[in-house]
Every structure is written in C-alpha cells, then in structure tokens.
Amino acid sequence: MRKPTAQQMTAPAPPGSGPAGAAPGLGRRALALTATAATLAASALTLGASGASAGGGTDAVDRPGRGGPRTVCADASLLFCEDFERLPVGGAASMRWGIDTRAGTLTVEKVRTAQAGQYGRHGRHSQALRVHTADKGRAFMVIPVDPPGNSFYGRIRVKVDEFPTAPDWAHYTLVEASGEGAGVVRPIGGQYAPTVPGVFWGVGSDGGPTGDWTSWRESSPSVADRWQCVEWQLDASDNRVQVWIDGDLQEELTVDTETAGGADVPFVFPDFGEVKVGWQLYQGGTTPAEFDLWLDDVAFGTEKISCDA
C-alpha cells in the first residue's frame, strides 16, 4: 500500500452478489436478469434479522406525492427510479432490484417529520430506505442497468448518521458501478484521513488497470446527520466521473482517462451492467461500531436529474 495521500490506496471490496431484477426501459441486460431478481426477492423473505417482505418498486407514473406535487419517479424518461413510497414498511424487497448484504440490513421505514423537513420540498415523502451495517459490513440495493453509450447520470438523497473516525484511512462506498470488463467504479464514496483529520468524499475504483485507489479532497467534506442531494455522472467518452453535492459541482473530485488513480495506465470503465447503492466499509475495528444511513429518490437518467426534481 502506498503512503496515504489524497490519492489513497484502499482495501479492495469483497465480492458482492450479482445483478438482480429488471424494469421496463433498462435494456437488454435487465431483461435477462428477471430470474435472478425473483431469486433474490424470494431469498429476501427469509433474511430474518436482515428482514424482507415482498413488494414492488414505485411505478414511473404521474401521481401526486403525499401533500405535494408529483415525485421524480413520474418522469418516464428515467432509466431507473425508486422513491420507496409503494414498498411495504419492513424488510426491503423488490422485483426491480436485488439485495446484497453482509452484517447489514435494508429496511423501508417511515421518515419522521424532523428528518424529512431537512430536505426541503421533498419533505412530503413519508418513506425512505434505512441502511444499517455493523463494523466492516455492507448493505446494498443492486440495480440492473444498460445505459446508452455506457454513460449515465445518477442522483440520491442521503443522510448518514455518522461517518467513520477509526481506523485510520477507513474507506466507505455508497455507490458502485460494475459490469463486463475489469474493475468497478465508485463515484460516491470517501475516506477518513487522520492526517487532516477529517472525512471527505472521494471518487475511486478497484480491480481495473489503474488498481485500487480513492481520490478524496479536503474541499469535499462528508457531512453527517444532514440530508444531502448527491449526484454523479459517468461519461464513457473520456471515462469521466463528476460529482455534485447539493447542486454544486465538486471540481476537485473530477477524474478522467488520464487523471484517475495516479497510475501510468489509462483509467477505463467496464461495460456497466449493475449499480449498487447503499453502504460498505472495508476495514474492521470501526468507530462507530455500527452505521446507519437513509436513502431516498434513487434515480438514473441520460441527462442530469438535479436536486430540484
């Protein structure tokens, strides 16, 4: 491992479960994954402490939210959208996406008024996905994708109760995209840097030609206990990753073919087939010992979705 810097080498993520589920408009790979989705949904029903109950995702139809205008999932042009409003409260399960957990759970829960009110007009939502893990556990939605031109935008609303402050260089991932070809791309993740000290958002990758790296920046601190709108773009034309936090482009987090990873070889995307959204931490002995975050309005599209949608 290299000496820890802002271009920090991190431990590779343990292998996760495969893609799951298919929804209209997700393309040729998604259609082939329906059987896998059914298996994952059935498995979810027996998770016990991990919890699961059968239920479908939110349909992309023009419908009003509770006490407010229509939700972002009314936009039929989106490649994928989940606002958790039509899923039953309890262990999460859907025929449109799968579940990958280890020492973690996914549950659909009611969002208290105090929580919801922190993210503006989207305070009308009454349900969100709670992600809970212990130590170096993981808990992800696994969403099949087949983006046109291998490029797409993503957007999540997220509130992390606490970020890690131990061990040194603790590395976490919230969004990971993978598929055919070597490597995974982690547009939304971060790291605890004891030399600052602080926790910071970072873009990263693992398993590809550029190896295992996370490029965090002090200009993008990870803020706990507050709802934030987090967006990203994966542009295959130059293997560019861009990140926005609450609508502001995090310019120092941008990487591309020639600037990513600090290696002497080009950074290249795999042929994306799935996206994981949730939480994973790769080192043990963490502070805190357990992690909780809330996710809402998970959406992918061919154009920037924005925080106002």
Short mmCIF file of N, CA, C and O in Angstrom, two decimals, residues 22-67:
data_model
loop_
_atom_site.label_atom_id
_atom_site.label_comp_id
_atom_site.label_asym_id
_atom_site.label_seq_id
_atom_site.Cartn_x
_atom_site.Cartn_y
_atom_site.Cartn_z
N ALA A 22 -35.35 -6.69 -13.15
CA ALA A 22 -35.40 -5.94 -14.38
C ALA A 22 -36.62 -5.07 -14.38
O ALA A 22 -37.66 -5.44 -13.88
N ALA A 23 -36.47 -3.87 -14.93
CA ALA A 23 -37.59 -2.96 -15.03
C ALA A 23 -37.70 -2.47 -16.45
O ALA A 23 -36.71 -2.41 -17.16
N PRO A 24 -38.87 -2.07 -16.91
CA PRO A 24 -39.03 -1.58 -18.26
C PRO A 24 -38.08 -0.43 -18.52
O PRO A 24 -37.90 0.46 -17.70
N GLY A 25 -37.44 -0.45 -19.70
CA GLY A 25 -36.59 0.65 -20.08
C GLY A 25 -35.14 0.48 -19.67
O GLY A 25 -34.31 1.31 -19.96
N LEU A 26 -34.78 -0.64 -18.98
CA LEU A 26 -33.41 -0.80 -18.53
C LEU A 26 -32.53 -1.52 -19.55
O LEU A 26 -31.33 -1.60 -19.36
N GLY A 27 -33.10 -2.08 -20.63
CA GLY A 27 -32.27 -2.60 -21.70
C GLY A 27 -32.11 -4.11 -21.70
O GLY A 27 -32.70 -4.84 -20.91
N ARG A 28 -31.22 -4.54 -22.59
CA ARG A 28 -31.11 -5.98 -22.86
C ARG A 28 -30.60 -6.77 -21.68
O ARG A 28 -31.04 -7.88 -21.43
N ARG A 29 -29.64 -6.23 -20.90
CA ARG A 29 -29.15 -7.00 -19.75
C ARG A 29 -30.25 -7.20 -18.73
O ARG A 29 -30.40 -8.26 -18.15
N ALA A 30 -31.01 -6.15 -18.48
CA ALA A 30 -32.03 -6.22 -17.43
C ALA A 30 -33.06 -7.28 -17.72
O ALA A 30 -33.55 -7.95 -16.81
N LEU A 31 -33.40 -7.45 -19.00
CA LEU A 31 -34.40 -8.46 -19.36
C LEU A 31 -33.91 -9.85 -19.02
O LEU A 31 -34.69 -10.74 -18.68
N ALA A 32 -32.60 -10.04 -19.08
CA ALA A 32 -32.05 -11.35 -18.80
C ALA A 32 -31.92 -11.61 -17.31
O ALA A 32 -31.61 -12.71 -16.89
N LEU A 33 -32.18 -10.60 -16.50
CA LEU A 33 -31.93 -10.72 -15.07
C LEU A 33 -33.19 -10.96 -14.26
O LEU A 33 -33.16 -10.98 -13.04
N THR A 34 -34.33 -11.10 -14.94
CA THR A 34 -35.59 -11.25 -14.20
C THR A 34 -35.56 -12.46 -13.28
O THR A 34 -36.00 -12.39 -12.13
N ALA A 35 -35.02 -13.58 -13.75
CA ALA A 35 -34.97 -14.78 -12.92
C ALA A 35 -34.12 -14.54 -11.68
O ALA A 35 -34.45 -14.99 -10.59
N THR A 36 -33.00 -13.84 -11.87
CA THR A 36 -32.14 -13.53 -10.73
C THR A 36 -32.88 -12.68 -9.72
O THR A 36 -32.77 -12.87 -8.51
N ALA A 37 -33.64 -11.71 -10.21
CA ALA A 37 -34.40 -10.84 -9.31
C ALA A 37 -35.40 -11.64 -8.49
O ALA A 37 -35.57 -11.41 -7.30
N ALA A 38 -36.06 -12.60 -9.15
CA ALA A 38 -37.04 -13.40 -8.43
C ALA A 38 -36.37 -14.20 -7.32
O ALA A 38 -36.90 -14.33 -6.22
N THR A 39 -35.17 -14.73 -7.63
CA THR A 39 -34.45 -15.49 -6.62
C THR A 39 -34.07 -14.61 -5.44
O THR A 39 -34.22 -14.99 -4.28
N LEU A 40 -33.57 -13.42 -5.74
CA LEU A 40 -33.16 -12.50 -4.68
C LEU A 40 -34.35 -12.06 -3.84
O LEU A 40 -34.26 -11.96 -2.62
N ALA A 41 -35.47 -11.79 -4.49
CA ALA A 41 -36.65 -11.36 -3.73
C ALA A 41 -37.14 -12.48 -2.83
O ALA A 41 -37.52 -12.26 -1.69
N ALA A 42 -37.10 -13.72 -3.36
CA ALA A 42 -37.52 -14.85 -2.53
C ALA A 42 -36.57 -15.05 -1.37
O ALA A 42 -36.98 -15.33 -0.24
N SER A 43 -35.26 -14.89 -1.64
CA SER A 43 -34.28 -15.03 -0.57
C SER A 43 -34.48 -13.97 0.48
O SER A 43 -34.29 -14.20 1.67
N ALA A 44 -34.87 -12.77 0.02
CA ALA A 44 -35.05 -11.67 0.96
C ALA A 44 -36.14 -11.98 1.98
O ALA A 44 -36.10 -11.50 3.11
N LEU A 45 -37.10 -12.80 1.59
CA LEU A 45 -38.19 -13.11 2.50
C LEU A 45 -37.74 -13.95 3.69
O LEU A 45 -38.42 -14.05 4.69
N THR A 46 -36.55 -14.57 3.57
CA THR A 46 -36.06 -15.43 4.64
C THR A 46 -34.87 -14.84 5.36
O THR A 46 -34.13 -15.54 6.05
N LEU A 47 -34.66 -13.56 5.24
CA LEU A 47 -33.46 -12.96 5.80
C LEU A 47 -33.49 -12.82 7.31
O LEU A 47 -32.48 -12.51 7.93
N GLY A 48 -34.64 -12.94 7.92
CA GLY A 48 -34.71 -12.86 9.37
C GLY A 48 -34.32 -11.48 9.86
O GLY A 48 -34.99 -10.50 9.60
N ALA A 49 -33.17 -11.41 10.54
CA ALA A 49 -32.72 -10.12 11.08
C ALA A 49 -32.48 -9.13 9.98
O ALA A 49 -32.63 -7.93 10.15
N SER A 50 -32.05 -9.61 8.82
CA SER A 50 -31.86 -8.70 7.70
C SER A 50 -33.20 -8.20 7.19
O SER A 50 -33.28 -7.13 6.61
N GLY A 51 -34.23 -9.00 7.36
CA GLY A 51 -35.60 -8.55 7.09
C GLY A 51 -35.90 -8.46 5.61
O GLY A 51 -35.13 -7.96 4.84
N ALA A 52 -37.10 -8.91 5.21
CA ALA A 52 -37.56 -8.67 3.86
C ALA A 52 -39.02 -9.03 3.78
O ALA A 52 -39.49 -9.96 4.42
N SER A 53 -39.75 -8.27 2.97
CA SER A 53 -41.13 -8.61 2.67
C SER A 53 -41.39 -8.28 1.23
O SER A 53 -40.79 -7.37 0.69
N ALA A 54 -42.23 -9.07 0.58
CA ALA A 54 -42.44 -8.89 -0.85
C ALA A 54 -43.03 -7.53 -1.13
O ALA A 54 -43.82 -7.01 -0.37
N GLY A 55 -42.65 -6.97 -2.27
CA GLY A 55 -43.20 -5.68 -2.64
C GLY A 55 -42.57 -5.20 -3.92
O GLY A 55 -41.43 -5.53 -4.21
N GLY A 56 -43.28 -4.38 -4.66
CA GLY A 56 -42.75 -3.83 -5.89
C GLY A 56 -42.25 -2.43 -5.68
O GLY A 56 -42.53 -1.78 -4.68
N GLY A 57 -41.47 -1.94 -6.65
CA GLY A 57 -40.97 -0.58 -6.59
C GLY A 57 -42.03 0.41 -7.02
O GLY A 57 -43.13 0.05 -7.42
N THR A 58 -41.68 1.67 -6.95
CA THR A 58 -42.60 2.71 -7.36
C THR A 58 -42.71 2.76 -8.86
O THR A 58 -41.71 2.79 -9.56
N ASP A 59 -43.91 2.74 -9.38
CA ASP A 59 -44.11 2.82 -10.82
C ASP A 59 -43.80 4.23 -11.32
O ASP A 59 -44.03 5.21 -10.64
N ALA A 60 -43.29 4.32 -12.55
CA ALA A 60 -42.99 5.63 -13.13
C ALA A 60 -44.26 6.20 -13.75
O ALA A 60 -44.46 6.18 -14.95
N VAL A 61 -45.16 6.68 -12.92
CA VAL A 61 -46.41 7.27 -13.39
C VAL A 61 -46.58 8.64 -12.77
O VAL A 61 -45.99 8.95 -11.75
N ASP A 62 -47.41 9.45 -13.40
CA ASP A 62 -47.64 10.80 -12.90
C ASP A 62 -48.65 10.74 -11.76
O ASP A 62 -49.84 10.69 -11.97
N ARG A 63 -48.15 10.71 -10.54
CA ARG A 63 -49.02 10.62 -9.39
C ARG A 63 -48.56 11.63 -8.36
O ARG A 63 -47.38 11.95 -8.27
N PRO A 64 -49.47 12.17 -7.57
CA PRO A 64 -49.06 13.15 -6.56
C PRO A 64 -48.38 12.48 -5.38
O PRO A 64 -48.71 11.35 -5.02
N GLY A 65 -47.42 13.18 -4.78
CA GLY A 65 -46.86 12.74 -3.51
C GLY A 65 -47.82 13.14 -2.40
O GLY A 65 -48.76 13.90 -2.61
N ARG A 66 -47.56 12.63 -1.22
CA ARG A 66 -48.44 12.96 -0.11
C ARG A 66 -48.25 14.43 0.26
O ARG A 66 -47.19 14.83 0.71
N GLY A 67 -49.28 15.22 0.06
CA GLY A 67 -49.22 16.61 0.47
C GLY A 67 -48.37 17.48 -0.43
O GLY A 67 -47.98 18.57 -0.04
#
